[in-house]
Amino acid sequence: MLASFLTPPQIATLRAAFNRLIPTDDFPNAWDNGAGDYLAAQFSGDLAAQIELYRAGLDFLNAEAQTRHAQDFVALNEAAQDEILADIERGATQTNWPVNARHFFDAMLHHSAEGYYADPGNGGNTEKKSWQMIGFLDR
């Protein structure tokens, strides 16, 4: 459970960011396909050392949104969220981040994809939807 590691605003920001990295199309978005559950399971194990990166990164993702748009990241429209994420990916931030913004972006991108495509036994890939999407399982 992510609430053991992150605050409710951090979880909301993570959900919004994950869902911009893997949005809904004919298949579920990252969050609905278990990427958040996967990350929670990994925070209890292999990714325990990444918790502080996520806490700081999510707080400063919101700070970046506040600086640019005077709103939290979750309140922004998709185009504004995408613009901020693209800038963070390039390391082009307007706020002074306490962690490497690009490293944080890379972690989110990697972990959202891991959770989306992982073996469901690892906490993500709800109902094996992404496996159906790529043809690993019949629909």
mmCIF file of C-alpha atoms in Angstrom, residues 9 13 55-74 76 84 88 93-98 104:
data_model
loop_
_atom_site.group_PDB
_atom_site.id
_atom_site.type_symbol
_atom_site.label_atom_id
_atom_site.label_comp_id
_atom_site.label_asym_id
_atom_site.label_seq_id
_atom_site.Cartn_x
_atom_site.Cartn_y
_atom_site.Cartn_z
ATOM 1 C CA PRO A 9 -0.916 14.397 -2.325
ATOM 2 C CA THR A 13 0.700 13.292 -8.183
ATOM 3 C CA ARG A 55 9.046 11.660 -2.057
ATOM 4 C CA ALA A 56 11.278 14.552 -3.090
ATOM 5 C CA GLY A 57 10.558 14.150 -6.789
ATOM 6 C CA LEU A 58 6.797 14.141 -6.356
ATOM 7 C CA ASP A 59 6.922 17.175 -4.065
ATOM 8 C CA PHE A 60 9.018 19.053 -6.593
ATOM 9 C CA LEU A 61 6.892 17.920 -9.513
ATOM 10 C CA ASN A 62 4.092 19.760 -7.714
ATOM 11 C CA ALA A 63 6.393 22.707 -7.005
ATOM 12 C CA GLU A 64 7.251 22.835 -10.701
ATOM 13 C CA ALA A 65 3.538 22.913 -11.583
ATOM 14 C CA GLN A 66 2.914 25.621 -8.973
ATOM 15 C CA THR A 67 5.767 27.745 -10.318
ATOM 16 C CA ARG A 68 4.580 27.458 -13.900
ATOM 17 C CA HIS A 69 0.788 27.407 -13.535
ATOM 18 C CA ALA A 70 -0.074 28.234 -9.885
ATOM 19 C CA GLN A 71 -1.768 24.825 -9.613
ATOM 20 C CA ASP A 72 -0.828 21.373 -8.397
ATOM 21 C CA PHE A 73 0.228 18.901 -11.074
ATOM 22 C CA VAL A 74 -2.994 16.889 -10.732
ATOM 23 C CA LEU A 76 -3.402 20.719 -14.765
ATOM 24 C CA ILE A 84 6.204 19.635 -17.516
ATOM 25 C CA ILE A 88 11.774 17.284 -16.478
ATOM 26 C CA THR A 93 13.227 22.701 -14.567
ATOM 27 C CA GLN A 94 12.246 26.130 -13.306
ATOM 28 C CA THR A 95 12.536 25.225 -9.626
ATOM 29 C CA ASN A 96 15.607 24.147 -7.707
ATOM 30 C CA TRP A 97 15.135 20.405 -7.235
ATOM 31 C CA PRO A 98 16.847 18.660 -4.285
ATOM 32 C CA PHE A 104 13.467 11.030 -11.019
#
